[in-house]
Amino acid sequence: YANDVTQLGADYPDYIARYAQTISTAFICFDHYPFMKNESGDYTRGDYLYNLKVVADACDKNGRDLWTFGQSSNFCKRKTEIDYAALSFQIMACLAYGSKNLIYYTYWTWPGYYAAEREKKFNPALVLSSGERTWKYFDAKRIHAFVNLFGEIIANSSRKRTYLLKGVPSIFKGADEETSEKIKSDGATLVGEFLTKDNKIAYLIVNAEDPYAKKYTQVSVGVKGDIYTLNGKYAVSEESEITLGA
């Protein structure tokens, strides 16, 4: 970790670019978590998508795969639980930036969850230290079942760009913002645009509201082809409207 990259004579994007150019690995693993706590209470980091963008861009430019961690446990004495919406947002956002591998921090709960000093430990992850599966395990299983509907398409495609729809307020700052002729939304929306092996364009559209705001987003998609939702796969021949859950 480089907490102050200015000491290295670089800004953050330049530091990551240098790392990608210098360190010869098959992938770079993104290890940054959106749900934290400070003196004012629990909050969602506004720079989460920016950090994801910087690492994803460096991976693309240097021919590396992007691997990403998802936050399943609280730390820093955060009180608000990581729920279904928070898990889903992270997974979908990482995929929108072209992640090839999803990892949980943590999958297995750190020992001490039921200890007297519980606040100083990690709260439940997907599996307790006893081996018992928590509700988060089943939330993640449901999300993964959805990803399996379209995941192969994303995994075998190249990322063209990822952006927030311009003109719609978002708590997330620093990510690219663009307008789209084909996609319109009444709420903060993240769009991952991919080129498939057969030279078709695939879009991964993500509700980019703060997951804890529990705000649904109405999206109009002006494309023909297949649409994947939690309810399954649909073939459409004209503009469609879909609702992105919180």
PDB file of C-alpha atoms in Angstrom:
ATOM      1  CA  TYR A   1       0.000   0.000   0.000  1.00  0.00           C
ATOM      2  CA  ALA A   2       1.182   3.519  -0.755  1.00  0.00           C
ATOM      3  CA  ASN A   3      -0.862   5.844   1.440  1.00  0.00           C
ATOM      4  CA  ASP A   4       0.846   8.953   0.102  1.00  0.00           C
ATOM      5  CA  VAL A   5       1.954   8.395  -3.486  1.00  0.00           C
ATOM      6  CA  THR A   6       3.169  12.007  -3.738  1.00  0.00           C
ATOM      7  CA  GLN A   7       6.205  10.763  -1.812  1.00  0.00           C
ATOM      8  CA  LEU A   8       6.978   8.732  -4.918  1.00  0.00           C
ATOM      9  CA  GLY A   9       6.712  11.775  -7.160  1.00  0.00           C
ATOM     10  CA  ALA A  10       3.443  10.639  -8.691  1.00  0.00           C
ATOM     11  CA  ASP A  11      -0.282  11.147  -8.473  1.00  0.00           C
ATOM     12  CA  TYR A  12      -2.483   8.108  -7.893  1.00  0.00           C
ATOM     13  CA  PRO A  13      -3.306   7.211 -11.538  1.00  0.00           C
ATOM     14  CA  ASP A  14       0.359   7.631 -12.481  1.00  0.00           C
ATOM     15  CA  TYR A  15       1.431   5.454  -9.553  1.00  0.00           C
ATOM     16  CA  ILE A  16      -0.952   2.664 -10.609  1.00  0.00           C
ATOM     17  CA  ALA A  17       0.155   3.030 -14.240  1.00  0.00           C
ATOM     18  CA  ARG A  18       3.804   2.691 -13.193  1.00  0.00           C
ATOM     19  CA  TYR A  19       2.965  -0.355 -11.100  1.00  0.00           C
ATOM     20  CA  ALA A  20       1.206  -2.025 -14.032  1.00  0.00           C
ATOM     21  CA  GLN A  21       4.136  -1.256 -16.334  1.00  0.00           C
ATOM     22  CA  THR A  22       6.782  -2.426 -13.872  1.00  0.00           C
ATOM     23  CA  ILE A  23       5.359  -5.435 -12.038  1.00  0.00           C
ATOM     24  CA  SER A  24       4.922  -8.405 -14.361  1.00  0.00           C
ATOM     25  CA  THR A  25       1.820 -10.273 -13.211  1.00  0.00           C
ATOM     26  CA  ALA A  26      -1.087 -11.850 -15.080  1.00  0.00           C
ATOM     27  CA  PHE A  27      -3.591  -9.790 -13.103  1.00  0.00           C
ATOM     28  CA  ILE A  28      -3.948  -6.888 -10.697  1.00  0.00           C
ATOM     29  CA  CYS A  29      -6.226  -7.366  -7.705  1.00  0.00           C
ATOM     30  CA  PHE A  30      -8.344  -4.379  -6.626  1.00  0.00           C
ATOM     31  CA  ASP A  31      -8.464  -4.148  -2.826  1.00  0.00           C
ATOM     32  CA  HIS A  32     -10.554  -1.106  -1.864  1.00  0.00           C
ATOM     33  CA  TYR A  33     -13.774  -1.130   0.146  1.00  0.00           C
ATOM     34  CA  PRO A  34     -16.777   1.200  -0.187  1.00  0.00           C
ATOM     35  CA  PHE A  35     -18.542   0.895   3.168  1.00  0.00           C
ATOM     36  CA  MET A  36     -16.719   2.562   6.037  1.00  0.00           C
ATOM     37  CA  LYS A  37     -17.154   4.563   9.235  1.00  0.00           C
ATOM     38  CA  ASN A  38     -15.737   7.871  10.413  1.00  0.00           C
ATOM     39  CA  GLU A  39     -16.434  10.254  13.293  1.00  0.00           C
ATOM     40  CA  SER A  40     -19.771  11.181  11.681  1.00  0.00           C
ATOM     41  CA  GLY A  41     -20.957   7.585  11.391  1.00  0.00           C
ATOM     42  CA  ASP A  42     -21.315   4.937   8.688  1.00  0.00           C
ATOM     43  CA  TYR A  43     -20.905   6.105   5.100  1.00  0.00           C
ATOM     44  CA  THR A  44     -20.329   4.977   1.515  1.00  0.00           C
ATOM     45  CA  ARG A  45     -17.073   6.116  -0.060  1.00  0.00           C
ATOM     46  CA  GLY A  46     -17.617   8.518  -2.929  1.00  0.00           C
ATOM     47  CA  ASP A  47     -14.271   7.624  -4.508  1.00  0.00           C
ATOM     48  CA  TYR A  48     -15.037   3.906  -4.854  1.00  0.00           C
ATOM     49  CA  LEU A  49     -15.805   3.942  -8.586  1.00  0.00           C
ATOM     50  CA  TYR A  50     -12.920   6.325  -9.269  1.00  0.00           C
ATOM     51  CA  ASN A  51     -10.446   3.912  -7.696  1.00  0.00           C
ATOM     52  CA  LEU A  52     -11.995   1.030  -9.598  1.00  0.00           C
ATOM     53  CA  LYS A  53     -11.704   2.989 -12.855  1.00  0.00           C
ATOM     54  CA  VAL A  54      -8.018   3.790 -12.302  1.00  0.00           C
ATOM     55  CA  VAL A  55      -7.050   0.154 -11.749  1.00  0.00           C
ATOM     56  CA  ALA A  56      -9.321  -1.163 -14.542  1.00  0.00           C
ATOM     57  CA  ASP A  57      -7.829   1.330 -17.031  1.00  0.00           C
ATOM     58  CA  ALA A  58      -4.292   0.322 -16.047  1.00  0.00           C
ATOM     59  CA  CYS A  59      -5.185  -3.358 -16.512  1.00  0.00           C
ATOM     60  CA  ASP A  60      -6.649  -2.744 -19.963  1.00  0.00           C
ATOM     61  CA  LYS A  61      -3.694  -0.654 -21.102  1.00  0.00           C
ATOM     62  CA  ASN A  62      -1.142  -3.250 -19.962  1.00  0.00           C
ATOM     63  CA  GLY A  63      -2.968  -6.438 -20.934  1.00  0.00           C
ATOM     64  CA  ARG A  64      -3.722  -7.575 -17.376  1.00  0.00           C
ATOM     65  CA  ASP A  65      -6.850  -9.176 -16.005  1.00  0.00           C
ATOM     66  CA  LEU A  66      -8.667  -7.257 -13.295  1.00  0.00           C
ATOM     67  CA  TRP A  67      -9.519  -9.183 -10.129  1.00  0.00           C
ATOM     68  CA  THR A  68     -11.659  -7.537  -7.473  1.00  0.00           C
ATOM     69  CA  PHE A  69     -12.510  -7.902  -3.798  1.00  0.00           C
ATOM     70  CA  GLY A  70     -16.056  -7.423  -2.532  1.00  0.00           C
ATOM     71  CA  GLN A  71     -16.649  -6.280   1.031  1.00  0.00           C
ATOM     72  CA  SER A  72     -18.792  -8.768   2.921  1.00  0.00           C
ATOM     73  CA  SER A  73     -17.774  -7.843   6.477  1.00  0.00           C
ATOM     74  CA  ASN A  74     -17.726  -4.634   8.448  1.00  0.00           C
ATOM     75  CA  PHE A  75     -14.592  -3.306  10.022  1.00  0.00           C
ATOM     76  CA  CYS A  76     -13.570  -0.016  11.630  1.00  0.00           C
ATOM     77  CA  LYS A  77     -16.478  -0.573  14.073  1.00  0.00           C
ATOM     78  CA  ARG A  78     -19.060   0.085  11.375  1.00  0.00           C
ATOM     79  CA  LYS A  79     -22.576  -0.759  12.581  1.00  0.00           C
ATOM     80  CA  THR A  80     -24.664  -0.967   9.391  1.00  0.00           C
ATOM     81  CA  GLU A  81     -24.668  -4.504   7.987  1.00  0.00           C
ATOM     82  CA  ILE A  82     -23.478  -5.372   4.494  1.00  0.00           C
ATOM     83  CA  ASP A  83     -26.811  -6.399   2.981  1.00  0.00           C
ATOM     84  CA  TYR A  84     -28.013  -7.806  -0.338  1.00  0.00           C
ATOM     85  CA  ALA A  85     -28.056  -4.402  -2.056  1.00  0.00           C
ATOM     86  CA  ALA A  86     -24.507  -3.621  -0.899  1.00  0.00           C
ATOM     87  CA  LEU A  87     -23.183  -6.987  -2.091  1.00  0.00           C
ATOM     88  CA  SER A  88     -25.014  -6.758  -5.406  1.00  0.00           C
ATOM     89  CA  PHE A  89     -23.791  -3.229  -6.110  1.00  0.00           C
ATOM     90  CA  GLN A  90     -20.164  -4.184  -5.569  1.00  0.00           C
ATOM     91  CA  ILE A  91     -20.329  -7.307  -7.723  1.00  0.00           C
ATOM     92  CA  MET A  92     -22.130  -5.581 -10.595  1.00  0.00           C
ATOM     93  CA  ALA A  93     -19.895  -2.500 -10.478  1.00  0.00           C
ATOM     94  CA  CYS A  94     -16.768  -4.678 -10.566  1.00  0.00           C
ATOM     95  CA  LEU A  95     -18.131  -6.619 -13.534  1.00  0.00           C
ATOM     96  CA  ALA A  96     -19.000  -3.353 -15.296  1.00  0.00           C
ATOM     97  CA  TYR A  97     -15.316  -2.438 -15.057  1.00  0.00           C
ATOM     98  CA  GLY A  98     -14.327  -5.777 -16.557  1.00  0.00           C
ATOM     99  CA  SER A  99     -13.429  -7.844 -13.487  1.00  0.00           C
ATOM    100  CA  LYS A 100     -12.559 -11.442 -14.356  1.00  0.00           C
ATOM    101  CA  ASN A 101     -12.496 -12.787 -10.791  1.00  0.00           C
ATOM    102  CA  LEU A 102     -14.564 -11.893  -7.723  1.00  0.00           C
ATOM    103  CA  ILE A 103     -13.215 -12.484  -4.217  1.00  0.00           C
ATOM    104  CA  TYR A 104     -14.799 -11.772  -0.840  1.00  0.00           C
ATOM    105  CA  TYR A 105     -13.222 -10.003   2.086  1.00  0.00           C
ATOM    106  CA  THR A 106     -13.943 -12.013   3.933  1.00  0.00           C
ATOM    107  CA  TYR A 107     -15.507 -15.319   2.890  1.00  0.00           C
ATOM    108  CA  TRP A 108     -14.823 -16.949   6.255  1.00  0.00           C
ATOM    109  CA  THR A 109     -15.630 -14.914   9.383  1.00  0.00           C
ATOM    110  CA  TRP A 110     -12.639 -13.948  11.470  1.00  0.00           C
ATOM    111  CA  PRO A 111     -12.553 -15.731  14.857  1.00  0.00           C
ATOM    112  CA  GLY A 112     -13.825 -13.723  17.765  1.00  0.00           C
ATOM    113  CA  TYR A 113     -17.155 -12.620  16.375  1.00  0.00           C
ATOM    114  CA  TYR A 114     -18.921 -13.771  19.524  1.00  0.00           C
ATOM    115  CA  ALA A 115     -16.147 -12.560  21.826  1.00  0.00           C
ATOM    116  CA  ALA A 116     -16.689  -9.852  24.458  1.00  0.00           C
ATOM    117  CA  GLU A 117     -14.738  -7.351  22.358  1.00  0.00           C
ATOM    118  CA  ARG A 118     -16.878  -8.032  19.300  1.00  0.00           C
ATOM    119  CA  GLU A 119     -16.763  -4.386  18.145  1.00  0.00           C
ATOM    120  CA  LYS A 120     -13.044  -4.717  17.521  1.00  0.00           C
ATOM    121  CA  LYS A 121     -13.515  -7.794  15.353  1.00  0.00           C
ATOM    122  CA  PHE A 122     -15.095  -8.474  12.004  1.00  0.00           C
ATOM    123  CA  ASN A 123     -18.826  -9.155  11.915  1.00  0.00           C
ATOM    124  CA  PRO A 124     -20.271 -12.174  10.052  1.00  0.00           C
ATOM    125  CA  ALA A 125     -19.035 -12.853   6.557  1.00  0.00           C
ATOM    126  CA  LEU A 126     -20.535 -15.513   4.247  1.00  0.00           C
ATOM    127  CA  VAL A 127     -19.541 -18.368   6.537  1.00  0.00           C
ATOM    128  CA  LEU A 128     -19.072 -18.254  10.313  1.00  0.00           C
ATOM    129  CA  SER A 129     -15.859 -19.554  11.883  1.00  0.00           C
ATOM    130  CA  SER A 130     -17.938 -22.561  12.979  1.00  0.00           C
ATOM    131  CA  GLY A 131     -18.623 -23.425   9.329  1.00  0.00           C
ATOM    132  CA  GLU A 132     -22.263 -22.337   9.455  1.00  0.00           C
ATOM    133  CA  ARG A 133     -23.456 -20.409   6.388  1.00  0.00           C
ATOM    134  CA  THR A 134     -24.913 -16.970   7.091  1.00  0.00           C
ATOM    135  CA  TRP A 135     -27.659 -15.036   5.279  1.00  0.00           C
ATOM    136  CA  LYS A 136     -24.887 -13.335   3.294  1.00  0.00           C
ATOM    137  CA  TYR A 137     -23.919 -16.680   1.805  1.00  0.00           C
ATOM    138  CA  PHE A 138     -27.430 -17.075   0.425  1.00  0.00           C
ATOM    139  CA  ASP A 139     -27.546 -13.450  -0.755  1.00  0.00           C
ATOM    140  CA  ALA A 140     -24.286 -14.022  -2.618  1.00  0.00           C
ATOM    141  CA  LYS A 141     -25.584 -17.313  -4.030  1.00  0.00           C
ATOM    142  CA  ARG A 142     -28.631 -15.521  -5.440  1.00  0.00           C
ATOM    143  CA  ILE A 143     -26.475 -12.791  -6.998  1.00  0.00           C
ATOM    144  CA  HIS A 144     -24.097 -15.354  -8.508  1.00  0.00           C
ATOM    145  CA  ALA A 145     -27.028 -17.254 -10.018  1.00  0.00           C
ATOM    146  CA  PHE A 146     -27.989 -14.050 -11.822  1.00  0.00           C
ATOM    147  CA  VAL A 147     -24.396 -13.389 -12.938  1.00  0.00           C
ATOM    148  CA  ASN A 148     -24.238 -16.926 -14.354  1.00  0.00           C
ATOM    149  CA  LEU A 149     -26.930 -15.928 -16.865  1.00  0.00           C
ATOM    150  CA  PHE A 150     -24.634 -13.478 -18.623  1.00  0.00           C
ATOM    151  CA  GLY A 151     -21.220 -13.863 -16.991  1.00  0.00           C
ATOM    152  CA  GLU A 152     -19.692 -15.848 -19.843  1.00  0.00           C
ATOM    153  CA  ILE A 153     -20.522 -13.027 -22.248  1.00  0.00           C
ATOM    154  CA  ILE A 154     -18.694 -10.466 -20.085  1.00  0.00           C
ATOM    155  CA  ALA A 155     -15.771 -12.805 -19.366  1.00  0.00           C
ATOM    156  CA  ASN A 156     -15.183 -13.426 -23.079  1.00  0.00           C
ATOM    157  CA  SER A 157     -15.631  -9.807 -24.176  1.00  0.00           C
ATOM    158  CA  SER A 158     -13.306  -6.819 -24.132  1.00  0.00           C
ATOM    159  CA  ARG A 159     -14.288  -3.725 -22.180  1.00  0.00           C
ATOM    160  CA  LYS A 160     -14.717  -0.647 -24.349  1.00  0.00           C
ATOM    161  CA  ARG A 161     -15.623   1.851 -21.645  1.00  0.00           C
ATOM    162  CA  THR A 162     -17.393   2.224 -18.325  1.00  0.00           C
ATOM    163  CA  TYR A 163     -19.181   5.400 -17.312  1.00  0.00           C
ATOM    164  CA  LEU A 164     -21.833   7.050 -15.183  1.00  0.00           C
ATOM    165  CA  LEU A 165     -24.683   8.510 -17.203  1.00  0.00           C
ATOM    166  CA  LYS A 166     -23.996  12.232 -17.425  1.00  0.00           C
ATOM    167  CA  GLY A 167     -26.478  14.689 -15.962  1.00  0.00           C
ATOM    168  CA  VAL A 168     -27.781  12.378 -13.220  1.00  0.00           C
ATOM    169  CA  PRO A 169     -26.482  13.201  -9.713  1.00  0.00           C
ATOM    170  CA  SER A 170     -24.450  10.486  -7.994  1.00  0.00           C
ATOM    171  CA  ILE A 171     -22.633  10.158  -4.687  1.00  0.00           C
ATOM    172  CA  PHE A 172     -19.748   8.627  -6.635  1.00  0.00           C
ATOM    173  CA  LYS A 173     -17.214  11.153  -7.912  1.00  0.00           C
ATOM    174  CA  GLY A 174     -14.277  10.843 -10.287  1.00  0.00           C
ATOM    175  CA  ALA A 175     -15.640   8.123 -12.560  1.00  0.00           C
ATOM    176  CA  ASP A 176     -15.989   8.898 -16.259  1.00  0.00           C
ATOM    177  CA  GLU A 177     -19.323  10.508 -17.141  1.00  0.00           C
ATOM    178  CA  GLU A 178     -20.886  10.253 -20.589  1.00  0.00           C
ATOM    179  CA  THR A 179     -24.218  10.688 -22.301  1.00  0.00           C
ATOM    180  CA  SER A 180     -25.781   7.773 -24.150  1.00  0.00           C
ATOM    181  CA  GLU A 181     -28.206   7.862 -27.044  1.00  0.00           C
ATOM    182  CA  LYS A 182     -29.370   4.341 -26.250  1.00  0.00           C
ATOM    183  CA  ILE A 183     -29.613   4.378 -22.437  1.00  0.00           C
ATOM    184  CA  LYS A 184     -31.626   6.849 -20.376  1.00  0.00           C
ATOM    185  CA  SER A 185     -32.251   6.766 -16.640  1.00  0.00           C
ATOM    186  CA  ASP A 186     -34.007   8.703 -13.896  1.00  0.00           C
ATOM    187  CA  GLY A 187     -31.312   7.842 -11.344  1.00  0.00           C
ATOM    188  CA  ALA A 188     -27.590   7.355 -10.979  1.00  0.00           C
ATOM    189  CA  THR A 189     -26.595   4.611 -13.420  1.00  0.00           C
ATOM    190  CA  LEU A 190     -23.277   2.936 -14.230  1.00  0.00           C
ATOM    191  CA  VAL A 191     -22.849   1.477 -17.713  1.00  0.00           C
ATOM    192  CA  GLY A 192     -20.216  -1.053 -18.723  1.00  0.00           C
ATOM    193  CA  GLU A 193     -19.879  -1.332 -22.497  1.00  0.00           C
ATOM    194  CA  PHE A 194     -18.245  -4.436 -23.977  1.00  0.00           C
ATOM    195  CA  LEU A 195     -17.310  -5.751 -27.410  1.00  0.00           C
ATOM    196  CA  THR A 196     -18.184  -9.424 -27.745  1.00  0.00           C
ATOM    197  CA  LYS A 197     -16.244 -12.018 -29.734  1.00  0.00           C
ATOM    198  CA  ASP A 198     -18.746 -11.742 -32.577  1.00  0.00           C
ATOM    199  CA  ASN A 199     -18.352  -7.935 -32.676  1.00  0.00           C
ATOM    200  CA  LYS A 200     -21.603  -7.091 -30.953  1.00  0.00           C
ATOM    201  CA  ILE A 201     -22.015  -4.518 -28.200  1.00  0.00           C
ATOM    202  CA  ALA A 202     -23.081  -5.733 -24.764  1.00  0.00           C
ATOM    203  CA  TYR A 203     -24.116  -3.408 -21.952  1.00  0.00           C
ATOM    204  CA  LEU A 204     -24.000  -4.099 -18.233  1.00  0.00           C
ATOM    205  CA  ILE A 205     -26.250  -1.537 -16.529  1.00  0.00           C
ATOM    206  CA  VAL A 206     -25.925  -1.007 -12.774  1.00  0.00           C
ATOM    207  CA  ASN A 207     -27.950   1.006 -10.276  1.00  0.00           C
ATOM    208  CA  ALA A 208     -25.317   3.481  -9.025  1.00  0.00           C
ATOM    209  CA  GLU A 209     -27.317   5.033  -6.210  1.00  0.00           C
ATOM    210  CA  ASP A 210     -25.945   4.550  -2.719  1.00  0.00           C
ATOM    211  CA  PRO A 211     -27.070   0.978  -1.944  1.00  0.00           C
ATOM    212  CA  TYR A 212     -28.251   2.101   1.481  1.00  0.00           C
ATOM    213  CA  ALA A 213     -30.599   4.704  -0.040  1.00  0.00           C
ATOM    214  CA  LYS A 214     -32.772   1.777  -1.263  1.00  0.00           C
ATOM    215  CA  LYS A 215     -33.672   3.738  -4.389  1.00  0.00           C
ATOM    216  CA  TYR A 216     -34.967   2.012  -7.504  1.00  0.00           C
ATOM    217  CA  THR A 217     -33.925   3.378 -10.893  1.00  0.00           C
ATOM    218  CA  GLN A 218     -36.001   3.335 -14.073  1.00  0.00           C
ATOM    219  CA  VAL A 219     -33.901   2.764 -17.191  1.00  0.00           C
ATOM    220  CA  SER A 220     -34.894   2.983 -20.848  1.00  0.00           C
ATOM    221  CA  VAL A 221     -32.764   0.850 -23.173  1.00  0.00           C
ATOM    222  CA  GLY A 222     -33.000   1.529 -26.905  1.00  0.00           C
ATOM    223  CA  VAL A 223     -31.360  -1.632 -28.225  1.00  0.00           C
ATOM    224  CA  LYS A 224     -32.428  -4.871 -29.826  1.00  0.00           C
ATOM    225  CA  GLY A 225     -31.225  -8.196 -28.492  1.00  0.00           C
ATOM    226  CA  ASP A 226     -31.232 -10.157 -25.267  1.00  0.00           C
ATOM    227  CA  ILE A 227     -31.859  -8.626 -21.858  1.00  0.00           C
ATOM    228  CA  TYR A 228     -30.910 -10.477 -18.666  1.00  0.00           C
ATOM    229  CA  THR A 229     -32.738  -9.687 -15.424  1.00  0.00           C
ATOM    230  CA  LEU A 230     -33.294 -11.505 -12.137  1.00  0.00           C
ATOM    231  CA  ASN A 231     -36.387 -13.009 -13.757  1.00  0.00           C
ATOM    232  CA  GLY A 232     -34.457 -14.513 -16.655  1.00  0.00           C
ATOM    233  CA  LYS A 233     -33.476 -13.799 -20.232  1.00  0.00           C
ATOM    234  CA  TYR A 234     -35.680 -11.888 -22.671  1.00  0.00           C
ATOM    235  CA  ALA A 235     -35.337 -11.160 -26.382  1.00  0.00           C
ATOM    236  CA  VAL A 236     -36.452  -7.626 -27.308  1.00  0.00           C
ATOM    237  CA  SER A 237     -36.940  -6.052 -30.716  1.00  0.00           C
ATOM    238  CA  GLU A 238     -37.554  -2.458 -29.636  1.00  0.00           C
ATOM    239  CA  GLU A 239     -36.897  -0.004 -26.826  1.00  0.00           C
ATOM    240  CA  SER A 240     -37.487  -1.514 -23.395  1.00  0.00           C
ATOM    241  CA  GLU A 241     -37.839  -0.144 -19.903  1.00  0.00           C
ATOM    242  CA  ILE A 242     -36.315  -1.958 -16.969  1.00  0.00           C
ATOM    243  CA  THR A 243     -36.193  -1.197 -13.256  1.00  0.00           C
ATOM    244  CA  LEU A 244     -32.895  -1.568 -11.422  1.00  0.00           C
ATOM    245  CA  GLY A 245     -33.455  -2.671  -7.844  1.00  0.00           C
ATOM    246  CA  ALA A 246     -31.851  -1.199  -4.780  1.00  0.00           C
TER     247      ALA A 246
END
